Coordinates of C-alpha atoms in Angstrom, one line a residue:
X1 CA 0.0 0.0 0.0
X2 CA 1.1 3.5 -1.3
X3 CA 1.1 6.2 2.3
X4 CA -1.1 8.7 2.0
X5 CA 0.7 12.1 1.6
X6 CA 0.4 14.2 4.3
X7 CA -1.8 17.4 5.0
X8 CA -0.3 20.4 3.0
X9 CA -2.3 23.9 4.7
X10 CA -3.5 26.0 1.8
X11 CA -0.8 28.9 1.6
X12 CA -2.1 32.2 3.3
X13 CA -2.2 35.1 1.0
X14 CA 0.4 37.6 2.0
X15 CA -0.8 40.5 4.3
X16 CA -1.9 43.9 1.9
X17 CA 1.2 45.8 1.7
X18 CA 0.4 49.6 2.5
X19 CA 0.3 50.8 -0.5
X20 CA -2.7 48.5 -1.3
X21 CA -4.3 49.3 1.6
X22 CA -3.8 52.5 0.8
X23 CA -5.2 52.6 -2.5
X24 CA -8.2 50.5 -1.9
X25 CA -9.3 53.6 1.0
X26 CA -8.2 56.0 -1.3
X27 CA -10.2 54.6 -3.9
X28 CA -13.1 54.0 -1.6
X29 CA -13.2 57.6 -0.5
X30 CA -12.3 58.8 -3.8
X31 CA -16.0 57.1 -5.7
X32 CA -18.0 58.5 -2.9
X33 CA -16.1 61.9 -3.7
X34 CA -17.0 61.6 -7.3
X35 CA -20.5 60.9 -6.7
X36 CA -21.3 63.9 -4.5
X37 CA -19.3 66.3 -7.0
X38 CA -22.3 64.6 -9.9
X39 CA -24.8 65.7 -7.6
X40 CA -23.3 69.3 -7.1
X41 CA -23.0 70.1 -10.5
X42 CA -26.0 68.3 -11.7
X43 CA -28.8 68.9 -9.4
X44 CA -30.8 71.2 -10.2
X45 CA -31.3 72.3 -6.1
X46 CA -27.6 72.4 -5.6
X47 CA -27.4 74.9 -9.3
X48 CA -28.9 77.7 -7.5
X49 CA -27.4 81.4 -6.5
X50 CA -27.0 79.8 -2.9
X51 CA -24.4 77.1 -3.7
X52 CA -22.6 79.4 -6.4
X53 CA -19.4 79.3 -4.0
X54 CA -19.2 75.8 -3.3
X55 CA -19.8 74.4 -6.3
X56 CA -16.1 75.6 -7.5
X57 CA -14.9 75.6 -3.8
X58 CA -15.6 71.7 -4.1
X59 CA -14.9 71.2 -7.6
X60 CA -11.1 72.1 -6.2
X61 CA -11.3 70.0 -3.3
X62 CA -12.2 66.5 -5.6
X63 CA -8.9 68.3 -7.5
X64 CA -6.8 68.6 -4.6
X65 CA -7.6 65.3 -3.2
X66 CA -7.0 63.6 -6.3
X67 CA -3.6 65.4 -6.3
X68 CA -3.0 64.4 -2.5
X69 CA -5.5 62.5 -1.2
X70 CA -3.1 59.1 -1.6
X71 CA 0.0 59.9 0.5
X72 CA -2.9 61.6 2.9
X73 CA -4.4 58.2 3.3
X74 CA -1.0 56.4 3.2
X75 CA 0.5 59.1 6.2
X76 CA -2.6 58.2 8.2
X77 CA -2.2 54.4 8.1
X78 CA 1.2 55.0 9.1
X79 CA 0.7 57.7 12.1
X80 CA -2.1 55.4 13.3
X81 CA -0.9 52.0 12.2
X82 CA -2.6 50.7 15.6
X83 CA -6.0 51.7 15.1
X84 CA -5.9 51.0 11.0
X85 CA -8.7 47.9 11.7
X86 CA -10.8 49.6 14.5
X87 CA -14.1 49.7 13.2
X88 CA -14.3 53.6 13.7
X89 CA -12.8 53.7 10.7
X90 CA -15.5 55.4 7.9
X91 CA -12.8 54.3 5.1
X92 CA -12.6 50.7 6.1
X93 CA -16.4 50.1 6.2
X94 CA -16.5 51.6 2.5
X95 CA -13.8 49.4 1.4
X96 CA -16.0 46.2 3.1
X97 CA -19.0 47.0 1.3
X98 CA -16.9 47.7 -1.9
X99 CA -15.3 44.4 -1.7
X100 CA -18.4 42.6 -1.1
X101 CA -20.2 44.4 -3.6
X102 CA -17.6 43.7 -6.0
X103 CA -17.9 40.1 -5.6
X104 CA -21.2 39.1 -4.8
X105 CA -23.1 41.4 -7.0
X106 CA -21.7 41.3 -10.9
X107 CA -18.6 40.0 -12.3
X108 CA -15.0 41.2 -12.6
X109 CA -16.0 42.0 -16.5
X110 CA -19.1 43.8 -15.6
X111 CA -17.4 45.6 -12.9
X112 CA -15.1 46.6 -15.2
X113 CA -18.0 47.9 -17.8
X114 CA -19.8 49.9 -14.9
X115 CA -16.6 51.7 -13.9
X116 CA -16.2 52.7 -17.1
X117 CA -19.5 54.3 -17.4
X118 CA -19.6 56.3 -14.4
X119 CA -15.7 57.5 -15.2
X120 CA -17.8 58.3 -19.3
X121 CA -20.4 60.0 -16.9
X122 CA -18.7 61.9 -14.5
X123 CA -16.2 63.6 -17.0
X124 CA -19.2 63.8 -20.0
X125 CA -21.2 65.7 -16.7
X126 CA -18.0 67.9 -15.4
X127 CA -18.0 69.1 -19.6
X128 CA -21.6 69.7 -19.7
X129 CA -21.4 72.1 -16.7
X130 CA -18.2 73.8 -17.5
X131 CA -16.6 72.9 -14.7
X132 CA -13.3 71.8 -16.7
X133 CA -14.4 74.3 -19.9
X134 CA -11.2 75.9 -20.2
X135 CA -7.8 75.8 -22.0
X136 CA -8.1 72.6 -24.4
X137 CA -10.7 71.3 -23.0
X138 CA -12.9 74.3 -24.3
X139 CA -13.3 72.3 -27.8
X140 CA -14.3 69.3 -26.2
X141 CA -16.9 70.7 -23.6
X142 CA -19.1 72.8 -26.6
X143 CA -19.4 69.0 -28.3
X144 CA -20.2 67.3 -24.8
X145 CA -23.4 70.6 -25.1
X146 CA -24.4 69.0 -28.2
X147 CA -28.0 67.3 -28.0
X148 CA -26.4 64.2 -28.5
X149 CA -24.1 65.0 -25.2
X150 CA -27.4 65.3 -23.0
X151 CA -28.5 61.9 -24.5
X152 CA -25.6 60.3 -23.1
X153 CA -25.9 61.6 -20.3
X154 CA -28.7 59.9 -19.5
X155 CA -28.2 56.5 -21.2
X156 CA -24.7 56.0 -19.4
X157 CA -25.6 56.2 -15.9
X158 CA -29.1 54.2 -16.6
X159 CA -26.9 51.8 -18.6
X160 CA -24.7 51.4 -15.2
X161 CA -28.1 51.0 -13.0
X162 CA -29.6 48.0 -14.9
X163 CA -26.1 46.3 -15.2
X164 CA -26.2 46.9 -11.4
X165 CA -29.6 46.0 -10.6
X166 CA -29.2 42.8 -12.6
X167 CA -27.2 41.7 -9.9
X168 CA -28.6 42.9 -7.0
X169 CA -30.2 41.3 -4.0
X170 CA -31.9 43.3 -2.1
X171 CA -31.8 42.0 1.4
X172 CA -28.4 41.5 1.4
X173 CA -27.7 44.6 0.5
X174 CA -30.1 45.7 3.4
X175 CA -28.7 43.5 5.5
X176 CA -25.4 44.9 5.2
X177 CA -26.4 49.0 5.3
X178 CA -28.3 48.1 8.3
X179 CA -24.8 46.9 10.0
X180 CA -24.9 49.7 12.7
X181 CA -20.6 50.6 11.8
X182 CA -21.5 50.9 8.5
X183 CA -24.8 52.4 8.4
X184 CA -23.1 55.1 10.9
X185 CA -20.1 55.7 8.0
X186 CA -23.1 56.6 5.2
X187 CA -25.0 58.3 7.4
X188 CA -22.2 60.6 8.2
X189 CA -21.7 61.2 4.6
X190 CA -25.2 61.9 4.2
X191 CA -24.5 64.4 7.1
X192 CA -21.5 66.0 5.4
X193 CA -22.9 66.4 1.9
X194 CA -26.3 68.2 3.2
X195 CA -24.2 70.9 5.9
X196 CA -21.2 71.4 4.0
X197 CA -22.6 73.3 1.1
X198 CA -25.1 75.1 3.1
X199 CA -22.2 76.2 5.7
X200 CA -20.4 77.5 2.8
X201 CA -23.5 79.7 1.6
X202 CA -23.9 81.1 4.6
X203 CA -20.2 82.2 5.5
X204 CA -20.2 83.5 2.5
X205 CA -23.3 85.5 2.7
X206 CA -22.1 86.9 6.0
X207 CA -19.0 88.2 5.2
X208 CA -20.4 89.4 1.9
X209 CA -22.7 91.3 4.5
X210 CA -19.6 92.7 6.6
X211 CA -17.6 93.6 3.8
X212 CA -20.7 95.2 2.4
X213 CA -21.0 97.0 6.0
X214 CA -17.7 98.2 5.9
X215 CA -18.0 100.2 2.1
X216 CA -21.3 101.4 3.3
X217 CA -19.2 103.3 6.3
X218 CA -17.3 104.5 4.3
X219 CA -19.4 105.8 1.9
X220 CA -18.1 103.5 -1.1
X221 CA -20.4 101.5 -3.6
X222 CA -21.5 98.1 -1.8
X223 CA -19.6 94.9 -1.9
X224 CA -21.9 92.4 -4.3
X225 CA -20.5 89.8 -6.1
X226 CA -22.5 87.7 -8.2
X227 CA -20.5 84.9 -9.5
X228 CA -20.8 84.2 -12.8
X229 CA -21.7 81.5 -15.0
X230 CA -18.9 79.7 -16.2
X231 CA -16.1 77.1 -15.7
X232 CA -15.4 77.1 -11.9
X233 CA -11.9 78.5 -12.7
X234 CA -13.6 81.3 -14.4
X235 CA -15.4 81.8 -11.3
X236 CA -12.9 81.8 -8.9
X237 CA -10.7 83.9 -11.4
X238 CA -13.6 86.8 -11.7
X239 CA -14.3 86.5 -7.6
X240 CA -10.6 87.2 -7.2
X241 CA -10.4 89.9 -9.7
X242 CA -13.2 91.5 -7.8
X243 CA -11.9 91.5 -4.4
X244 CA -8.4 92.8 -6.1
X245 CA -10.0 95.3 -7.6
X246 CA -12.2 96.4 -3.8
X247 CA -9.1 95.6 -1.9
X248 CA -7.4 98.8 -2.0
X249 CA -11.2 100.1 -0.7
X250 CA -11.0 97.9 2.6
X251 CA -7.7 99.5 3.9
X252 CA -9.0 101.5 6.8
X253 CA -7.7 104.6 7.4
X254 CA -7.7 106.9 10.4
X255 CA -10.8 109.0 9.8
X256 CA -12.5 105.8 9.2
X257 CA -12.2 105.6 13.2
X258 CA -12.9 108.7 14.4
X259 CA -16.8 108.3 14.6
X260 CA -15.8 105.4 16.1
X261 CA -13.7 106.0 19.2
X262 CA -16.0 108.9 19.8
X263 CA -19.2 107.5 21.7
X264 CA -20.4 110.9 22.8
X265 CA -21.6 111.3 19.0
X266 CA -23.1 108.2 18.1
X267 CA -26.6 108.6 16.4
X268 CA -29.3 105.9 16.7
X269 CA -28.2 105.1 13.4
X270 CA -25.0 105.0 13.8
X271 CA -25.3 102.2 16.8
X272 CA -27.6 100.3 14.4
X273 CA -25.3 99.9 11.9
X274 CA -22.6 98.7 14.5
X275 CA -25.0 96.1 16.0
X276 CA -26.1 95.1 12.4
X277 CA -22.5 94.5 11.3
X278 CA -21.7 92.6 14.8
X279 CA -24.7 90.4 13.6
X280 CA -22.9 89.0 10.7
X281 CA -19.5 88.8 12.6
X282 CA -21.2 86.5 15.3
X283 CA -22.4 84.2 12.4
X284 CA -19.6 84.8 10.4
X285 CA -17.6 82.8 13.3
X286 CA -20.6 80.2 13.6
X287 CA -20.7 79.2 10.1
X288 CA -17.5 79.0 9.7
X289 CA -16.4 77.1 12.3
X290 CA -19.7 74.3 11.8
X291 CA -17.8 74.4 8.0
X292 CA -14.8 73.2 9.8
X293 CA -16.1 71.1 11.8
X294 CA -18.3 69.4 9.0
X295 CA -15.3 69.3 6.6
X296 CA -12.4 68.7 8.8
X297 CA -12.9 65.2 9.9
X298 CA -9.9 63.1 10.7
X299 CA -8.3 60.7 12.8
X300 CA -5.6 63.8 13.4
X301 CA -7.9 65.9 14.9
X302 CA -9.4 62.9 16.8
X303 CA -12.7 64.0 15.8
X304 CA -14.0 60.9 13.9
X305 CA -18.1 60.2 14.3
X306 CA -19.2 57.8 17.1
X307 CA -22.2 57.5 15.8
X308 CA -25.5 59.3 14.0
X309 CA -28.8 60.3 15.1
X310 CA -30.4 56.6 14.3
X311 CA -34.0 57.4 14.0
X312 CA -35.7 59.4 11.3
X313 CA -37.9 61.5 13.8
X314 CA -34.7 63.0 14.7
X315 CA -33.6 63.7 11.5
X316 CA -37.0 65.0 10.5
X317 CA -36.9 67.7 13.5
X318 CA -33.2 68.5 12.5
X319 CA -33.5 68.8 8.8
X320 CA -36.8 71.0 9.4
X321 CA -34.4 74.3 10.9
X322 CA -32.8 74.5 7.6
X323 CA -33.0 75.0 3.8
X324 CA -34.9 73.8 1.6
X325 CA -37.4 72.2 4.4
X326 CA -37.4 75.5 6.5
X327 CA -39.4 76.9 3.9
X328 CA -42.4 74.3 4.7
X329 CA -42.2 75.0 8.0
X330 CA -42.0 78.6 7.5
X331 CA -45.4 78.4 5.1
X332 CA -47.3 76.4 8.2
X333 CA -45.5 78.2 11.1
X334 CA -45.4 82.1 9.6
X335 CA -44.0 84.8 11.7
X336 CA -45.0 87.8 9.1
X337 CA -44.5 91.3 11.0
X338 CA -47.9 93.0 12.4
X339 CA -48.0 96.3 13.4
X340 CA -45.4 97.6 16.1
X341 CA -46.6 97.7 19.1
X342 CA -42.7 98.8 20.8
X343 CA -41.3 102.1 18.6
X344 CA -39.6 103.7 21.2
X345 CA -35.6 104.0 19.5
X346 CA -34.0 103.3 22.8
X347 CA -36.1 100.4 24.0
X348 CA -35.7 99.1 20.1
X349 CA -31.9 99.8 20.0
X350 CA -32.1 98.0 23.6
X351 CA -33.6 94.7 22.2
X352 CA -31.5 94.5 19.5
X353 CA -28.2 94.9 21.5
X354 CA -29.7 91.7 24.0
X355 CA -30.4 90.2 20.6
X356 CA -26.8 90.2 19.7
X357 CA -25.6 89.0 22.9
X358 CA -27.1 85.8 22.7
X359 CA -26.5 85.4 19.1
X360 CA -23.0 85.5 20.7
X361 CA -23.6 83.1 23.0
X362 CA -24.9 81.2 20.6
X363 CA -22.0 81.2 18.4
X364 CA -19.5 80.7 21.5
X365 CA -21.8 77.1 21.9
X366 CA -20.4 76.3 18.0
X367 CA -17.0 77.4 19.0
X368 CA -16.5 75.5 22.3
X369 CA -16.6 72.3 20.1
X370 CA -13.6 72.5 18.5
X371 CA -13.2 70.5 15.1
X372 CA -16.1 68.0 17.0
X373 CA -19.1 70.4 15.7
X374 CA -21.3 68.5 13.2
X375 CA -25.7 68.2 13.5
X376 CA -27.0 64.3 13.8
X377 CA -23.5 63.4 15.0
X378 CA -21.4 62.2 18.0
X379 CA -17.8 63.1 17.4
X380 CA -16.8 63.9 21.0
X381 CA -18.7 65.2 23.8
X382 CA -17.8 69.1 25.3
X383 CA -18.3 70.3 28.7
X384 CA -16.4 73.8 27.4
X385 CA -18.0 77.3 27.5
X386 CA -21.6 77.4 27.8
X387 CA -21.8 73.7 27.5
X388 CA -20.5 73.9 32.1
X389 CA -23.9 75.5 32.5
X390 CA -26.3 73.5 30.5
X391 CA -26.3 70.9 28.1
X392 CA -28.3 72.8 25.3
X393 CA -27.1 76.3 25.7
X394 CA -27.3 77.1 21.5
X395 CA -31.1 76.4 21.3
X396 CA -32.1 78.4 24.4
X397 CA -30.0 81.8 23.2
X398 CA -31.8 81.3 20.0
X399 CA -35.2 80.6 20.8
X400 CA -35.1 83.6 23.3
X401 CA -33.1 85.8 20.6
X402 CA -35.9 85.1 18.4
X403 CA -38.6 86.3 20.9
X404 CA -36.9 89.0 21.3
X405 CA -36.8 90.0 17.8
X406 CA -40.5 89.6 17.6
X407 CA -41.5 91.3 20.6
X408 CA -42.1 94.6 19.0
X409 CA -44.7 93.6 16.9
X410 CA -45.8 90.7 18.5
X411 CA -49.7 89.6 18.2
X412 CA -51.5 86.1 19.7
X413 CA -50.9 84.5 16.8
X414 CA -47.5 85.4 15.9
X415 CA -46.8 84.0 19.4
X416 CA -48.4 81.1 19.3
X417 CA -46.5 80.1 16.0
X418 CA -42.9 81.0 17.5
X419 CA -44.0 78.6 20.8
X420 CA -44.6 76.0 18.3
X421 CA -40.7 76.8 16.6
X422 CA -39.2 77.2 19.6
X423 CA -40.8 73.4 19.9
X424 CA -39.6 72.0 17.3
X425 CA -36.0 72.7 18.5
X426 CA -37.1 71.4 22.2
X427 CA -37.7 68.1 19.8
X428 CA -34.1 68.5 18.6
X429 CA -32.8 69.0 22.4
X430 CA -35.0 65.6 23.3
X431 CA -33.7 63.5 20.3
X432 CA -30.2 64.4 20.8
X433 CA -30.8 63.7 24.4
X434 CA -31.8 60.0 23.4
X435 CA -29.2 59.4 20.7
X436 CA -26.1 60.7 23.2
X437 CA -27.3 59.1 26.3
X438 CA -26.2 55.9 24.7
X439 CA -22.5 56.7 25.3
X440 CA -21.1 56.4 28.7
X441 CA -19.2 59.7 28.1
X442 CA -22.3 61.5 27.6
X443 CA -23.9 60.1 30.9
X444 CA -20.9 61.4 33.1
X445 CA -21.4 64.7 31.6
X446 CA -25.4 64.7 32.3
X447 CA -24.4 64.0 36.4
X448 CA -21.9 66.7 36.0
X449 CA -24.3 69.2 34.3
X450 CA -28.0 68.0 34.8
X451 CA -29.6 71.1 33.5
X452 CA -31.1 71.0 30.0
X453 CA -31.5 74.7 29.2
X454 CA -32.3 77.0 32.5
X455 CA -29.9 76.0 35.3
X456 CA -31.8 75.5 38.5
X457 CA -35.1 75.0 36.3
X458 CA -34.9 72.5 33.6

């Protein structure tokens, strides 16, 4: 009798190397990029006046990261070698579902095809939009405009989406999204990709309103830029031109001052315009810090998401206090001025100097979370600033700011309306209330600060 051979193990496949784990995040990251900068320059929402800055702002960004978003990627496995499987790890769970995507769903052929119509997509859709129209590219953009361009554009990506769905089973996929690591990493892309543009709108439209401010001080024409239509180099090439050409008009000079530093001759109007322009400062520094915050995560700043707001009511109260679903609750909860009942200069000038105040406090609330500042999130708790008082110190300065405002020509109805706003954010206060409670952290801060928004009361 022959012996039987013995047992030979299956060879293990050598670890990844770091530059393969680094390309497969990088690549990860890099398609969820691609498809949010399709969305920016395609949706018909996100073409308005309002997103005019970011579209080129992020048009730059995919650009940049392209350029650097590799040895980024590669620098952070290496810094944080230790942590590169813990399941914090937003990149990680996008390279899972990738992977199993990739092999469960369609073949390596097929893959191959649907990559190559979303690259045919995204560049035909960057043409289309002018968003690379310039230099040589000029020639090829004006065909991409053709009739026939627009046609593609629609049979390439529904070409992609019945390839996919061919493949597709649905609870499996469900199954995986509803994995509570990776549902948290899409939800917090969800997260960034609604706040980030609208951050940048309004930091922009604030300090479009200061710098505005400033030339009406000084008697100049007004600061308003409208940026053009165009290539987003274009854009950024005519915004710049702009503020070259106003630049030499911001430079202030002495007698620019001497109003200033002279309280004794301050008119009425002259304190309104200094509360006015404070106004805009105050959310200057709050939108541009939430911008930060939304755009800055990263395990160096140790600000990665812990988790998201998991149910939909709390998304639903959230999503209500801003654009374009503010509008709805604006039409059902209106707040139109009736006649004024307080027109007394003083008392008004009064009012809007308390206003201000908590609008500061307000903003000091964004601010005392560091690079941790995000809505629907948990990225870190803060006991800073007016977070050592109570736990929800940003929605009772601006509920009582906004009675405030109101007060002079307030009327039954107008107040019942703002009690049922002011409501809706006590909503926000309760669901964030139930989403953070669930981390320990979060708990030792509610025994060290028990208050929710009066200390001593509630």
């Amino acid at each position: 009798m022959s012996e039987t051979p013995p047992y030979t193990p299956p060879a293990r496949r050598p670890p990844p190397t770091i530059w393969q784990r680094t390309t497969y995040r990088w690549t990860a990251i890099t398609a969820v990029m691609a498809a949010l900068l399709l969305l920016y320059t395609q949706h018909p929402y996100y073409l308005g006046q309002q997103f005019a800055p970011w579209r080129p702002l992020y048009t730059a960004a995919f650009v940049g990261w392209l350029a650097i978003g590799l040895f980024y990627v590669k620098a952070t496995l290496q810094k944080f070698k230790g942590l590169r499987y813990a399941m914090r790890d937003g990149g990680l769970h996008l390279l899972i579902l990738a992977k199993r995507s990739y092999r469960d769903v369609l073949s390596a052929l097929e893959w191959r095809i649907v990559g190559g119509l979303v690259v045919a997509t995204l560049l035909l859709a960057l043409l289309r939009s002018d968003s690379l129209g310039v230099g040589p590219l000029r020639r090829l953009a004006q065909l991409a405009r053709h009739e026939a361009g627009g046609v593609a554009q629609f049979l390439l990506p529904l070409s992609a989406v019945i390839l996919v769905a061919r493949g597709l089973r649905p609870r499996e996929a469900w199954r995986r999204i509803k994995n509570p690591r990776v549902r948290t990493t899409v939800l917090a892309i969800a997260v960034k990709g609604f706040f980030t543009p609208l951050m940048t709108g309004f930091f922009s439209g604030h300090a479009n309103a200061i710098a505005d401010a400033w030339m009406r001080h000084k008697n100049l024409p007004p600061f308003k830029f409208t940026v053009p239509k165009g290539p987003a180099w274009e854009q950024a090439a005519a915004w710049w031109g702009y503020v070259k050409q106003r630049l030499p008009d911001f430079v202030p000079h002495a007698s620019d001052f001497s109003g200033l530093l002279s309280p004794s001759t301050w008119t009425h109007a002259d304190m309104n315009w200094g509360l006015g322009l404070a106004y805009d400062v105050v959310f200057f520094v709050d939108c541009g810090w939430a911008l930060i915050g939304y755009a800055s995560e990263s395990r160096w700043l140790g600000n990665k998401t812990r988790s998201v707001e998991p149910t939909g009511f709390g998304w639903v109260v959230c999503l209500a206090c801003y654009p374009p679903y503010n509008n709805v609750l604006g039409t059902y909860l209106p707040l139109e001025s009736g006649v004024a009942r307080i027109t007394n200069p003083t008392t008004l000038l009064y009012i809007r100097l308390a206003t201000v105040l908590l609008f500061t406090i307000y903003s000091t609330a964004t601010v005392a979370f560091g690079f941790k500042f995000s809505n629907l999130t948990n990225r870190g708790i803060t006991s800073r600033g007016p977070y050592r008082f109570v736990r929800h110190p940003a929605y009772l300065c601006k509920c009582t700011a906004w009675w405030l405002e109101h007060i002079p020509t307030i009327t039954l109805t107008k107040a019942f309306f703002l009690t049922l706003l002011c409501g809706v954010y006590a909503l926000r206060a309760w669901t964030e209330e139930r989403h953070l409670s669930k981390d320990p952290e979060y708990l030792a801060y509610k025994r060290k600060v028990p208050w929710i928004l009066i200390p001593g009361v509630y």
